[in-house]
Amino acid sequence: MVRRDRLRRMREWWVQVGLLAVPLLAAYLHIPPPQLSPALHSWKTSGKFFTYKGLRIFYQDSVGVVGSPEIVVLLHGFPTSSYDWYKIWEGLTLRFHRVIALDFLGFGFSDKPRPHQYSIFEQASIVESLLRHLGLQNRRINLLSHDYGDIVAQELLYRYKQNRSGRLTIKSLCLSNGALLKDGGVLSPILTRLMNFFVFSRGLTPVFGPYTRPTESELWDMWAVIRNNDGNLVIDRYINQRKKFRRRWVGALASVSIPIHFIYGPLDPINPYPEFLELYRKTLPRSTVSILDDHISHYPQLEDPMGFLNAYMGFINSF
């Protein structure tokens, strides 16, 4: 009898918890996203959208050096957006005729459909579609990528190597701080659906160096683009395909003849030094590497924009 009463009380307690949690969760899901800062608003209004299979994709396209044939396409990381490149954007326009970046589907200001089976293959096709939209499909493209964008770049490189229809003609590839040679986990769908600014900032800050961590306003900018179009509800889109397609993607890196470079923030907890660098050099001995200061971590283009830009320009001017 006592046991039965205890079970009944426990059931009643869980019912009460559920009744309380449901409206709280509903309220959370309807919290409006934070307002865009003036800088982030300017980034959005200076960009454009194109349509890919009925979905709106945000991109930036700046004209830089007049008379130069050089084009660079920037591929951002997870879970942020093309805004990751803003600190080196002006510097790139002093070297390239066209500087182009996009927000991948499900990221930044691009559409974030749900449910949707997000994939690296689709993201690569979106990059190809953007360059066709801009009339650049027959031009030689320099790719500059980071993190998640490194994997998209590998798929584009594979298509280029296979002489696939609709491919990019890739002139060079520069990767940065991506776990492209090992398998990684995915963020819990439950955790990411319940993520708020506090959880986000606590989770992201440790992947920056101790002296180069983002300010609170910079973290709010990152969070604002994630919250745009309810992106926090689909952030579990990062399906880990690295293990399944490792041979395809790493094989493409190892077998192409174009110049390849890697810019490395060595304090990166995701790609720890020196183990990651030893594996990278063993796997891709032909690639050149720039190692930034020892306090730079996973977001080198934000933590050390001048060092990152100098490393990239040194690579571009070497061939």
GROMACS .gro file of C-alpha atoms in nm:
model
  319
    1MET     CA    1   0.000   0.000   0.000
    2VAL     CA    2   0.280   0.239   0.090
    3ARG     CA    3   0.462   0.151  -0.232
    4ARG     CA    4   0.146   0.215  -0.434
    5ASP     CA    5   0.099   0.558  -0.272
    6ARG     CA    6   0.461   0.643  -0.341
    7LEU     CA    7   0.426   0.552  -0.709
    8ARG     CA    8   0.106   0.755  -0.732
    9ARG     CA    9   0.276   1.059  -0.579
   10MET     CA   10   0.572   1.023  -0.817
   11ARG     CA   11   0.336   1.009  -1.115
   12GLU     CA   12   0.153   1.317  -0.992
   13TRP     CA   13   0.487   1.495  -0.946
   14TRP     CA   14   0.598   1.417  -1.301
   15VAL     CA   15   0.262   1.531  -1.436
   16GLN     CA   16   0.304   1.863  -1.253
   17VAL     CA   17   0.659   1.899  -1.388
   18GLY     CA   18   0.532   1.830  -1.738
   19LEU     CA   19   0.249   2.081  -1.704
   20LEU     CA   20   0.500   2.343  -1.592
   21ALA     CA   21   0.762   2.256  -1.854
   22VAL     CA   22   0.531   2.265  -2.156
   23PRO     CA   23   0.437   2.635  -2.131
   24LEU     CA   24   0.794   2.728  -2.039
   25LEU     CA   25   0.927   2.545  -2.346
   26ALA     CA   26   0.657   2.699  -2.562
   27ALA     CA   27   0.748   3.044  -2.431
   28TYR     CA   28   1.117   2.978  -2.500
   29LEU     CA   29   1.050   2.869  -2.857
   30HIS     CA   30   0.861   3.194  -2.919
   31ILE     CA   31   1.114   3.430  -2.767
   32PRO     CA   32   1.193   3.675  -3.047
   33PRO     CA   33   1.551   3.670  -3.174
   34PRO     CA   34   1.782   3.948  -3.052
   35GLN     CA   35   1.799   4.263  -3.259
   36LEU     CA   36   2.086   4.287  -3.505
   37SER     CA   37   2.370   4.515  -3.405
   38PRO     CA   38   2.440   4.805  -3.644
   39ALA     CA   39   2.744   4.621  -3.785
   40LEU     CA   40   2.551   4.297  -3.837
   41HIS     CA   41   2.255   4.485  -3.984
   42SER     CA   42   2.493   4.655  -4.227
   43TRP     CA   43   2.637   4.315  -4.325
   44LYS     CA   44   2.288   4.185  -4.400
   45THR     CA   45   2.168   4.489  -4.593
   46SER     CA   46   2.485   4.499  -4.805
   47GLY     CA   47   2.436   4.137  -4.904
   48LYS     CA   48   2.199   3.971  -5.147
   49PHE     CA   49   1.991   3.656  -5.183
   50PHE     CA   50   1.957   3.402  -5.459
   51THR     CA   51   1.720   3.107  -5.482
   52TYR     CA   52   1.828   2.744  -5.473
   53LYS     CA   53   1.543   2.495  -5.523
   54GLY     CA   54   1.295   2.741  -5.376
   55LEU     CA   55   1.518   2.830  -5.078
   56ARG     CA   56   1.672   3.173  -5.021
   57ILE     CA   57   2.050   3.174  -4.978
   58PHE     CA   58   2.227   3.482  -4.844
   59TYR     CA   59   2.559   3.588  -4.992
   60GLN     CA   60   2.810   3.873  -5.007
   61ASP     CA   61   2.985   3.970  -5.330
   62SER     CA   62   3.233   4.258  -5.326
   63VAL     CA   63   3.429   4.396  -5.619
   64GLY     CA   64   3.787   4.465  -5.520
   65VAL     CA   65   4.097   4.523  -5.732
   66VAL     CA   66   4.008   4.646  -6.081
   67GLY     CA   67   4.172   4.451  -6.361
   68SER     CA   68   4.265   4.149  -6.149
   69PRO     CA   69   4.121   3.814  -6.265
   70GLU     CA   70   4.143   3.666  -5.914
   71ILE     CA   71   3.829   3.542  -5.733
   72VAL     CA   72   3.812   3.406  -5.379
   73VAL     CA   73   3.513   3.222  -5.233
   74LEU     CA   74   3.490   3.194  -4.854
   75LEU     CA   75   3.324   2.897  -4.683
   76HIS     CA   76   3.235   2.950  -4.316
   77GLY     CA   77   3.229   2.714  -4.020
   78PHE     CA   78   2.978   2.565  -3.777
   79PRO     CA   79   2.758   2.696  -3.621
   80THR     CA   80   2.809   3.053  -3.737
   81SER     CA   81   2.793   3.230  -4.075
   82SER     CA   82   2.969   3.431  -4.345
   83TYR     CA   83   3.003   3.712  -4.090
   84ASP     CA   84   3.301   3.516  -3.953
   85TRP     CA   85   3.504   3.670  -4.237
   86TYR     CA   86   3.424   4.036  -4.173
   87LYS     CA   87   3.757   4.119  -4.007
   88ILE     CA   88   3.958   4.016  -4.315
   89TRP     CA   89   3.705   4.119  -4.581
   90GLU     CA   90   3.852   4.458  -4.667
   91GLY     CA   91   4.202   4.314  -4.680
   92LEU     CA   92   4.090   4.050  -4.929
   93THR     CA   93   3.935   4.315  -5.157
   94LEU     CA   94   4.281   4.475  -5.188
   95ARG     CA   95   4.412   4.156  -5.350
   96PHE     CA   96   4.116   3.996  -5.530
   97HIS     CA   97   3.880   4.128  -5.795
   98ARG     CA   98   3.582   3.943  -5.644
   99VAL     CA   99   3.539   3.841  -5.280
  100ILE     CA  100   3.237   3.614  -5.232
  101ALA     CA  101   3.093   3.443  -4.925
  102LEU     CA  102   2.762   3.274  -4.855
  103ASP     CA  103   2.564   3.152  -4.557
  104PHE     CA  104   2.514   2.779  -4.602
  105LEU     CA  105   2.158   2.649  -4.597
  106GLY     CA  106   2.047   2.638  -4.234
  107PHE     CA  107   2.302   2.900  -4.127
  108GLY     CA  108   2.312   3.279  -4.089
  109PHE     CA  109   2.057   3.471  -4.294
  110SER     CA  110   1.985   3.186  -4.535
  111ASP     CA  111   1.665   2.983  -4.508
  112LYS     CA  112   1.654   2.718  -4.236
  113PRO     CA  113   1.390   2.467  -4.344
  114ARG     CA  114   1.274   2.201  -4.101
  115PRO     CA  115   1.241   1.916  -4.120
  116HIS     CA  116   1.521   1.891  -4.373
  117GLN     CA  117   1.802   1.645  -4.438
  118TYR     CA  118   2.102   1.877  -4.434
  119SER     CA  119   2.412   1.741  -4.604
  120ILE     CA  120   2.761   1.839  -4.715
  121PHE     CA  121   2.668   1.736  -5.069
  122GLU     CA  122   2.380   1.983  -5.081
  123GLN     CA  123   2.596   2.262  -4.941
  124ALA     CA  124   2.856   2.197  -5.214
  125SER     CA  125   2.582   2.208  -5.478
  126ILE     CA  126   2.464   2.542  -5.337
  127VAL     CA  127   2.815   2.686  -5.377
  128GLU     CA  128   2.821   2.568  -5.740
  129SER     CA  129   2.474   2.714  -5.795
  130LEU     CA  130   2.577   3.051  -5.650
  131LEU     CA  131   2.872   3.078  -5.889
  132ARG     CA  132   2.648   2.988  -6.184
  133HIS     CA  133   2.407   3.256  -6.062
  134LEU     CA  134   2.696   3.506  -6.066
  135GLY     CA  135   2.815   3.391  -6.409
  136LEU     CA  136   3.146   3.266  -6.268
  137GLN     CA  137   3.107   2.893  -6.332
  138ASN     CA  138   3.387   2.893  -6.590
  139ARG     CA  139   3.631   3.104  -6.389
  140ARG     CA  140   3.919   2.969  -6.181
  141ILE     CA  141   3.827   3.000  -5.813
  142ASN     CA  142   4.041   3.026  -5.500
  143LEU     CA  143   3.865   2.857  -5.205
  144LEU     CA  144   3.925   2.976  -4.848
  145SER     CA  145   3.747   2.771  -4.584
  146HIS     CA  146   3.712   2.717  -4.210
  147ASP     CA  147   3.583   2.427  -3.996
  148TYR     CA  148   3.256   2.296  -4.151
  149GLY     CA  149   3.348   2.486  -4.467
  150ASP     CA  150   3.664   2.273  -4.493
  151ILE     CA  151   3.446   1.966  -4.548
  152VAL     CA  152   3.234   2.142  -4.811
  153ALA     CA  153   3.559   2.247  -4.982
  154GLN     CA  154   3.675   1.884  -4.984
  155GLU     CA  155   3.354   1.777  -5.159
  156LEU     CA  156   3.399   2.055  -5.416
  157LEU     CA  157   3.757   1.939  -5.465
  158TYR     CA  158   3.640   1.580  -5.516
  159ARG     CA  159   3.395   1.692  -5.785
  160TYR     CA  160   3.666   1.898  -5.952
  161LYS     CA  161   3.900   1.598  -5.947
  162GLN     CA  162   3.631   1.372  -6.095
  163ASN     CA  163   3.559   1.624  -6.373
  164ARG     CA  164   3.195   1.631  -6.265
  165SER     CA  165   2.943   1.836  -6.460
  166GLY     CA  166   2.867   2.165  -6.286
  167ARG     CA  167   3.194   2.156  -6.091
  168LEU     CA  168   3.404   2.454  -5.998
  169THR     CA  169   3.739   2.507  -6.163
  170ILE     CA  170   3.950   2.533  -5.848
  171LYS     CA  171   4.277   2.724  -5.866
  172SER     CA  172   4.382   2.686  -5.501
  173LEU     CA  173   4.250   2.574  -5.165
  174CYS     CA  174   4.330   2.713  -4.821
  175LEU     CA  175   4.182   2.531  -4.521
  176SER     CA  176   4.178   2.643  -4.157
  177ASN     CA  177   4.114   2.473  -3.823
  178GLY     CA  178   3.876   2.205  -3.940
  179ALA     CA  179   3.859   1.846  -3.812
  180LEU     CA  180   3.903   1.719  -4.166
  181LEU     CA  181   4.125   1.419  -4.091
  182LYS     CA  182   3.936   1.264  -3.799
  183ASP     CA  183   3.585   1.175  -3.701
  184GLY     CA  184   3.393   1.399  -3.465
  185GLY     CA  185   3.073   1.390  -3.269
  186VAL     CA  186   2.759   1.589  -3.322
  187LEU     CA  187   2.583   1.823  -3.086
  188SER     CA  188   2.287   1.667  -2.912
  189PRO     CA  189   1.961   1.754  -3.090
  190ILE     CA  190   1.789   1.795  -2.754
  191LEU     CA  191   2.061   2.023  -2.618
  192THR     CA  192   2.072   2.241  -2.926
  193ARG     CA  193   1.694   2.273  -2.944
  194LEU     CA  194   1.697   2.403  -2.588
  195MET     CA  195   2.003   2.622  -2.633
  196ASN     CA  196   1.991   2.980  -2.516
  197PHE     CA  197   2.251   3.258  -2.524
  198PHE     CA  198   2.403   3.153  -2.193
  199VAL     CA  199   2.452   2.790  -2.303
  200PHE     CA  200   2.577   2.903  -2.644
  201SER     CA  201   2.834   3.150  -2.508
  202ARG     CA  202   2.956   2.905  -2.244
  203GLY     CA  203   3.001   2.640  -2.511
  204LEU     CA  204   3.170   2.857  -2.775
  205THR     CA  205   3.405   3.071  -2.567
  206PRO     CA  206   3.645   2.784  -2.472
  207VAL     CA  207   3.735   2.723  -2.840
  208PHE     CA  208   3.887   3.072  -2.853
  209GLY     CA  209   4.230   3.149  -2.710
  210PRO     CA  210   4.251   3.298  -2.358
  211TYR     CA  211   4.355   3.643  -2.490
  212THR     CA  212   4.141   3.647  -2.802
  213ARG     CA  213   3.796   3.553  -2.677
  214PRO     CA  214   3.499   3.736  -2.830
  215THR     CA  215   3.341   4.025  -2.647
  216GLU     CA  216   2.986   3.987  -2.524
  217SER     CA  217   2.864   4.201  -2.815
  218GLU     CA  218   3.047   3.975  -3.062
  219LEU     CA  219   2.889   3.669  -2.901
  220TRP     CA  220   2.549   3.834  -2.932
  221ASP     CA  221   2.616   3.889  -3.304
  222MET     CA  222   2.693   3.519  -3.345
  223TRP     CA  223   2.385   3.424  -3.146
  224ALA     CA  224   2.166   3.664  -3.344
  225VAL     CA  225   2.251   3.498  -3.676
  226ILE     CA  226   2.189   3.153  -3.525
  227ARG     CA  227   1.850   3.267  -3.390
  228ASN     CA  228   1.758   3.425  -3.725
  229ASN     CA  229   1.481   3.221  -3.890
  230ASP     CA  230   1.466   3.000  -3.577
  231GLY     CA  231   1.803   2.849  -3.653
  232ASN     CA  232   1.838   2.730  -3.295
  233LEU     CA  233   1.562   2.478  -3.371
  234VAL     CA  234   1.754   2.320  -3.659
  235ILE     CA  235   2.110   2.351  -3.536
  236ASP     CA  236   2.134   1.972  -3.508
  237ARG     CA  237   2.155   1.971  -3.888
  238TYR     CA  238   2.531   1.912  -3.864
  239ILE     CA  239   2.519   1.547  -3.970
  240ASN     CA  240   2.858   1.391  -3.925
  241GLN     CA  241   2.943   1.242  -4.263
  242ARG     CA  242   3.317   1.254  -4.216
  243LYS     CA  243   3.355   0.891  -4.113
  244LYS     CA  244   3.142   0.755  -4.396
  245PHE     CA  245   3.305   0.965  -4.669
  246ARG     CA  246   3.656   1.006  -4.525
  247ARG     CA  247   3.821   0.816  -4.809
  248ARG     CA  248   3.638   1.026  -5.068
  249TRP     CA  249   3.728   1.362  -4.916
  250VAL     CA  250   4.076   1.304  -4.778
  251GLY     CA  251   4.159   1.115  -5.097
  252ALA     CA  252   4.066   1.422  -5.301
  253LEU     CA  253   4.297   1.639  -5.089
  254ALA     CA  254   4.582   1.394  -5.128
  255SER     CA  255   4.553   1.341  -5.503
  256VAL     CA  256   4.495   1.681  -5.664
  257SER     CA  257   4.781   1.890  -5.800
  258ILE     CA  258   4.651   2.239  -5.714
  259PRO     CA  259   4.824   2.443  -5.438
  260ILE     CA  260   4.685   2.355  -5.091
  261HIS     CA  261   4.759   2.540  -4.770
  262PHE     CA  262   4.648   2.511  -4.407
  263ILE     CA  263   4.629   2.803  -4.162
  264TYR     CA  264   4.643   2.668  -3.807
  265GLY     CA  265   4.563   2.817  -3.471
  266PRO     CA  266   4.762   2.572  -3.254
  267LEU     CA  267   4.569   2.617  -2.929
  268ASP     CA  268   4.260   2.464  -3.089
  269PRO     CA  269   4.106   2.205  -2.852
  270ILE     CA  270   3.920   2.050  -3.148
  271ASN     CA  271   4.245   1.999  -3.344
  272PRO     CA  272   4.509   1.977  -3.069
  273TYR     CA  273   4.874   2.056  -3.129
  274PRO     CA  274   5.098   1.875  -3.213
  275GLU     CA  275   4.894   1.561  -3.281
  276PHE     CA  276   4.671   1.720  -3.543
  277LEU     CA  277   4.959   1.886  -3.727
  278GLU     CA  278   5.162   1.563  -3.732
  279LEU     CA  279   4.864   1.375  -3.879
  280TYR     CA  280   4.798   1.651  -4.133
  281ARG     CA  281   5.158   1.659  -4.257
  282LYS     CA  282   5.174   1.280  -4.273
  283THR     CA  283   4.850   1.262  -4.472
  284LEU     CA  284   4.913   1.564  -4.696
  285PRO     CA  285   5.290   1.608  -4.723
  286ARG     CA  286   5.257   1.831  -5.030
  287SER     CA  287   5.044   2.091  -4.849
  288THR     CA  288   5.210   2.395  -4.697
  289VAL     CA  289   5.117   2.511  -4.345
  290SER     CA  290   5.111   2.842  -4.158
  291ILE     CA  291   5.114   2.813  -3.778
  292LEU     CA  292   4.987   3.125  -3.604
  293ASP     CA  293   5.088   3.247  -3.256
  294ASP     CA  294   5.063   2.984  -2.986
  295HIS     CA  295   4.765   3.154  -2.816
  296ILE     CA  296   4.544   3.144  -3.129
  297SER     CA  297   4.275   2.878  -3.126
  298HIS     CA  298   3.985   2.753  -3.340
  299TYR     CA  299   3.870   3.083  -3.497
  300PRO     CA  300   4.199   3.225  -3.632
  301GLN     CA  301   4.036   3.468  -3.877
  302LEU     CA  302   3.856   3.633  -3.583
  303GLU     CA  303   4.127   3.594  -3.319
  304ASP     CA  304   4.422   3.708  -3.530
  305PRO     CA  305   4.285   3.863  -3.850
  306MET     CA  306   4.612   4.028  -3.950
  307GLY     CA  307   4.814   3.712  -3.891
  308PHE     CA  308   4.555   3.508  -4.078
  309LEU     CA  309   4.545   3.752  -4.370
  310ASN     CA  310   4.924   3.770  -4.393
  311ALA     CA  311   4.944   3.390  -4.395
  312TYR     CA  312   4.684   3.365  -4.668
  313MET     CA  313   4.844   3.635  -4.883
  314GLY     CA  314   5.180   3.464  -4.845
  315PHE     CA  315   5.022   3.145  -4.980
  316ILE     CA  316   4.838   3.319  -5.268
  317ASN     CA  317   5.151   3.505  -5.375
  318SER     CA  318   5.362   3.187  -5.372
  319PHE     CA  319   5.230   3.047  -5.702
   0.00000   0.00000   0.00000
